[in-house]
Amino acid sequence: MFGIEDTYVSLAYLLCILSALLCVIYGAINWNRGDEPVDSADVRWATRQQQETTEEL
Amino acid sequence: MHLAQSISPLEVVLTLLYLAAVAFLGWLGYQRTKTTADYLVAGRKVHPFIMSMSYGATFISTSAIVGFGGVAALFGMSLLWLTFLNIFVGIFIAFVVLGGRTRRMGHRLDAHTFAELLGRRFDSRFIQVMAGLIIFLFMPLYAAAVLMGGTEFLATAFSMPYVVALLVFGIITAIYVFFGGLKGVLYTDALQGSIMVIGMLFLLIWAYLSVGGVAEGHKELASMSDQVGAMKAIGHRGYTATPTFGWGRPADLKPGMPSPYDMWWIVFTTIVLGVGIGVLAQPQLVLRFLTVKSGRELNRALAIGGPFILLMTGVAFTVGALSNAYFFKHEIVRGQLVSEMPADVIIKKVPGKANQTAQYTLMHIDTDSPPDGKADVDLIRPADPADVRVLDDGRVEVRSRASSIRRAVGSV
């Protein structure tokens, strides 16, 4: 495969390409998934950040 | 001026443009930094492209490309197992299994640094201080290696004194990190990552074209298995072959002799497993997960990060190994032999003791046509007599293979 006779080295060469493809495919399938709704903890965090900023300014 | 004499105007312009872009991005980071969260975790709202490029550019440092590229030239393509782990463990597992959880945890705990994340997760001030202390003590060692890589490049490319190059590189980095915060770092990382992609793509295509194509290049490399010289004693079987595997030391091995299994253990335990899995624990990478808003950004960044790492270490290790075939095919010196003389060459510097030297023959060759009698190329005479030929017109032809100096050192 790829002009490389050693099975383990040609396997490594192939796995490098396949693992990069796996990342692309997984990322493409889940492109719009994983967005999380804003919950009360986020609101508290944002309020605290805003308060800190106001105090710093 | 010395600097202007050694580099072309185009290189000066490109370097200035690059420095201006870095300065602008550092300034942009400074402008967009209003809160502690902005400074330490880039406001937790970073674009997936910028996050993935920054993760990749931080992951793949000078040591991965220059250092391990050189190791691949020495050990061959079995190092590609490290690229596989870099992508599968360092990117896929890191983003899919650890990234989302780390991001959520960091967000909920309002953690801004790796040490703060650990301290708050385990509700322990001791863990936070210890983690911070370990990073503070040991990260400079890694940073020093990366600084050295950049400094070596600056000093060589621009013929600058080493200390000046180190100061220039260090000060520029310090300015954009200090003023731009993590936003400045991420923006400059994304720029550097994009430049790296273009450079590595060019290197890959150029390298394969130089050796006659993918399969041809690999076959050429395989045919050079006799070039590994002294490395054969530790199990090197060629640049496209896996080193010899075995446990312990063969019974018939004389005391003091290296084991024929040494290289396999160096490649697969120290390099492939050590570096390939160890990456999951790097605090500067874990911190990147805290910079994005949700798991969606991580999924999008994953699609960019995988091919990015393939283009970085995959290309560096492949081209590193292929450089042996390239030098064999293209680095042939032809000219009039002006003189030959024995010379002591330092092969190992030993601190506090006399340097270890070996005697070689230096060849001084005039490659000008017509020859002017003055040598313009000086090289070590290759150990293999077949690498030096006298042509019909009296000129000499020397195949200065990448491995010839190493073989000469190995034969001493």
Coordinates of N, CA and C in Angstrom, one line a residue, chain A residues 1-6 8-9 11-13 15-17 19-20 22-24 26-28 30-37 39 41-42 45 48-49 52-53 56, chain B residues 34-37 44 77 80-81 83-84 87-88 91-92 96 103-104 107-108 110 208 215 218-219 237 240-242 293-296 299-300 302-303 306-307 310:
Chain A
M1 N 0.8 -1.2 0.0 CA 0.0 0.0 0.0 C 0.9 1.3 0.0
F2 N 0.6 2.2 -0.8 CA 1.3 3.5 -1.0 C 2.8 3.3 -1.3
G3 N 3.1 2.1 -1.9 CA 4.5 1.8 -2.2 C 5.3 1.4 -0.9
I4 N 4.7 1.2 0.2 CA 5.4 0.8 1.4 C 5.1 -0.6 1.7
E5 N 6.2 -1.4 1.8 CA 6.0 -2.9 1.9 C 5.7 -3.3 3.3
D6 N 6.3 -2.6 4.3 CA 6.0 -2.9 5.7 C 4.6 -2.7 6.1
Y8 N 3.0 -2.6 9.0 CA 2.7 -1.7 10.1 C 2.9 -0.2 9.8
V9 N 3.9 0.1 8.9 CA 4.1 1.5 8.5 C 3.0 1.9 7.6
L11 N 0.1 0.7 7.5 CA -1.1 0.8 8.3 C -1.2 2.2 9.0
A12 N 0.0 2.6 9.6 CA 0.1 3.9 10.3 C -0.3 5.0 9.3
Y13 N 0.3 4.9 8.0 CA 0.0 5.9 7.0 C -1.5 6.0 6.7
L15 N -4.0 4.9 8.7 CA -4.7 5.3 9.9 C -4.7 6.8 10.1
C16 N -3.5 7.4 9.7 CA -3.4 8.9 9.9 C -4.5 9.6 9.0
I17 N -4.6 9.1 7.8 CA -5.6 9.7 6.9 C -7.0 9.4 7.4
S19 N -8.1 8.7 10.4 CA -8.4 9.4 11.7 C -8.7 10.9 11.4
A20 N -8.0 11.5 10.4 CA -8.3 12.9 10.1 C -9.7 13.0 9.4
L22 N -12.2 10.9 10.0 CA -13.1 10.6 11.1 C -13.5 11.9 11.8
C23 N -12.5 12.8 12.0 CA -12.7 14.1 12.7 C -13.6 14.9 11.8
V24 N -13.3 14.9 10.5 CA -14.1 15.7 9.5 C -15.6 15.2 9.5
Y26 N -17.2 13.3 11.8 CA -17.9 13.5 13.1 C -18.3 15.0 13.2
G27 N -17.4 15.9 12.9 CA -17.6 17.3 13.0 C -18.8 17.7 12.1
A28 N -18.8 17.2 10.9 CA -19.8 17.6 9.9 C -21.2 17.1 10.3
N30 N -22.2 16.4 13.4 CA -22.6 17.1 14.6 C -22.5 18.6 14.5
W31 N -22.4 19.2 13.3 CA -22.1 20.6 13.0 C -23.0 21.5 13.8
N32 N -24.3 21.1 13.9 CA -25.3 22.0 14.6 C -25.7 21.5 15.9
R33 N -25.1 20.4 16.3 CA -25.5 19.8 17.6 C -24.6 20.3 18.7
G34 N -25.1 20.2 20.0 CA -24.3 20.5 21.1 C -24.5 21.9 21.7
D35 N -25.4 22.6 21.0 CA -25.7 24.0 21.5 C -26.5 23.8 22.8
E36 N -26.1 24.5 23.9 CA -26.8 24.3 25.1 C -27.7 25.5 25.5
P37 N -28.9 25.3 25.9 CA -29.8 26.4 26.3 C -29.2 27.1 27.5
D39 N -29.2 28.4 31.0 CA -29.9 28.1 32.3 C -29.6 29.1 33.4
A41 N -27.8 29.0 36.0 CA -26.4 29.2 36.4 C -25.6 30.1 35.4
D42 N -26.0 30.0 34.1 CA -25.3 30.9 33.1 C -25.7 32.4 33.4
W45 N -23.8 33.7 36.3 CA -22.4 33.9 35.9 C -22.3 35.2 35.1
R48 N -22.7 38.2 37.3 CA -21.5 38.4 38.2 C -20.4 39.1 37.3
Q49 N -20.2 38.6 36.1 CA -19.2 39.2 35.2 C -19.5 40.6 34.9
E52 N -18.7 42.7 38.0 CA -17.2 42.8 38.1 C -16.7 43.9 37.2
T53 N -17.2 43.9 35.9 CA -16.8 44.8 34.9 C -17.1 46.2 35.3
E56 N -14.9 47.3 38.1 CA -13.5 47.6 37.5 C -13.5 49.0 36.8
Chain B
K34 N -12.1 43.3 28.2 CA -12.7 44.2 29.2 C -12.7 43.5 30.6
T35 N -12.9 42.2 30.6 CA -13.1 41.5 31.9 C -11.9 40.5 32.1
T36 N -11.9 40.0 33.4 CA -10.9 38.9 33.7 C -11.1 37.7 32.8
A37 N -12.4 37.4 32.5 CA -12.7 36.2 31.7 C -12.3 36.5 30.3
R44 N -15.0 33.3 26.7 CA -15.7 32.0 26.5 C -16.7 32.1 25.2
M77 N 9.8 6.3 8.7 CA 8.3 6.5 8.8 C 7.5 5.8 9.8
L80 N 5.1 7.7 12.0 CA 3.7 8.0 11.7 C 2.7 7.5 12.7
W81 N 3.1 6.5 13.5 CA 2.2 6.1 14.5 C 1.9 7.2 15.5
T83 N 1.8 10.4 14.6 CA 0.8 11.2 14.0 C -0.6 10.7 14.2
F84 N -0.7 9.3 14.0 CA -2.0 8.7 14.3 C -2.6 9.0 15.7
I87 N -3.7 12.6 16.1 CA -5.0 12.9 15.6 C -6.1 12.2 16.4
F88 N -5.9 10.9 16.6 CA -7.0 10.1 17.3 C -7.1 10.5 18.7
I91 N -6.7 14.8 19.3 CA -7.8 15.6 18.7 C -9.2 14.9 19.0
F92 N -9.3 13.8 18.4 CA -10.7 13.1 18.4 C -11.1 12.8 19.9
V96 N -14.0 14.9 21.7 CA -15.3 14.2 21.8 C -15.5 13.8 23.3
R103 N -15.2 21.8 29.2 CA -15.8 23.1 29.0 C -17.0 23.4 29.9
R104 N -17.9 22.4 30.0 CA -19.1 22.5 30.9 C -18.6 22.8 32.4
H107 N -17.1 26.1 32.9 CA -18.1 27.2 32.8 C -18.8 27.3 34.1
R108 N -19.3 26.1 34.6 CA -20.1 26.0 35.8 C -19.3 26.5 37.1
D110 N -16.8 28.5 36.9 CA -16.3 29.8 36.7 C -14.8 29.8 36.8
Y208 N 7.1 15.3 -2.5 CA 6.7 14.1 -3.3 C 7.0 14.3 -4.8
A215 N 4.2 6.7 -4.3 CA 4.7 5.3 -4.3 C 6.1 5.3 -4.7
H218 N 8.4 6.4 -1.8 CA 8.4 5.4 -0.8 C 9.3 4.2 -1.2
K219 N 9.2 3.8 -2.4 CA 10.0 2.7 -2.9 C 11.5 3.1 -2.9
R237 N 15.8 -1.0 10.5 CA 15.7 -1.9 9.3 C 15.4 -1.2 8.0
T240 N 11.4 2.9 5.7 CA 10.0 2.6 5.6 C 9.6 1.3 6.3
A241 N 10.5 0.9 7.3 CA 10.2 -0.4 8.0 C 10.1 -0.1 9.5
T242 N 9.4 -1.0 10.1 CA 9.3 -1.0 11.6 C 10.6 -1.5 12.2
K293 N -18.2 28.6 23.6 CA -19.5 28.8 24.2 C -20.2 27.5 24.5
S294 N -20.2 26.6 23.5 CA -20.9 25.3 23.7 C -20.3 24.2 23.0
G295 N -20.9 23.0 23.2 CA -20.4 21.8 22.5 C -20.4 21.9 21.0
R296 N -21.3 22.7 20.5 CA -21.4 22.8 19.0 C -20.1 23.4 18.4
N299 N -17.6 20.6 18.2 CA -17.8 19.7 17.1 C -17.3 20.4 15.8
R300 N -17.5 21.6 15.6 CA -17.1 22.3 14.4 C -15.6 22.4 14.4
L302 N -13.5 20.4 15.7 CA -13.0 19.1 15.5 C -12.8 18.8 14.0
A303 N -13.7 19.2 13.2 CA -13.6 19.0 11.7 C -12.4 19.7 11.1
G306 N -8.6 17.9 13.0 CA -8.1 16.7 12.5 C -7.2 16.8 11.3
P307 N -7.7 17.4 10.2 CA -6.9 17.6 9.0 C -5.7 18.5 9.3
L310 N -3.0 16.4 10.7 CA -2.4 15.5 9.7 C -1.4 16.3 8.8

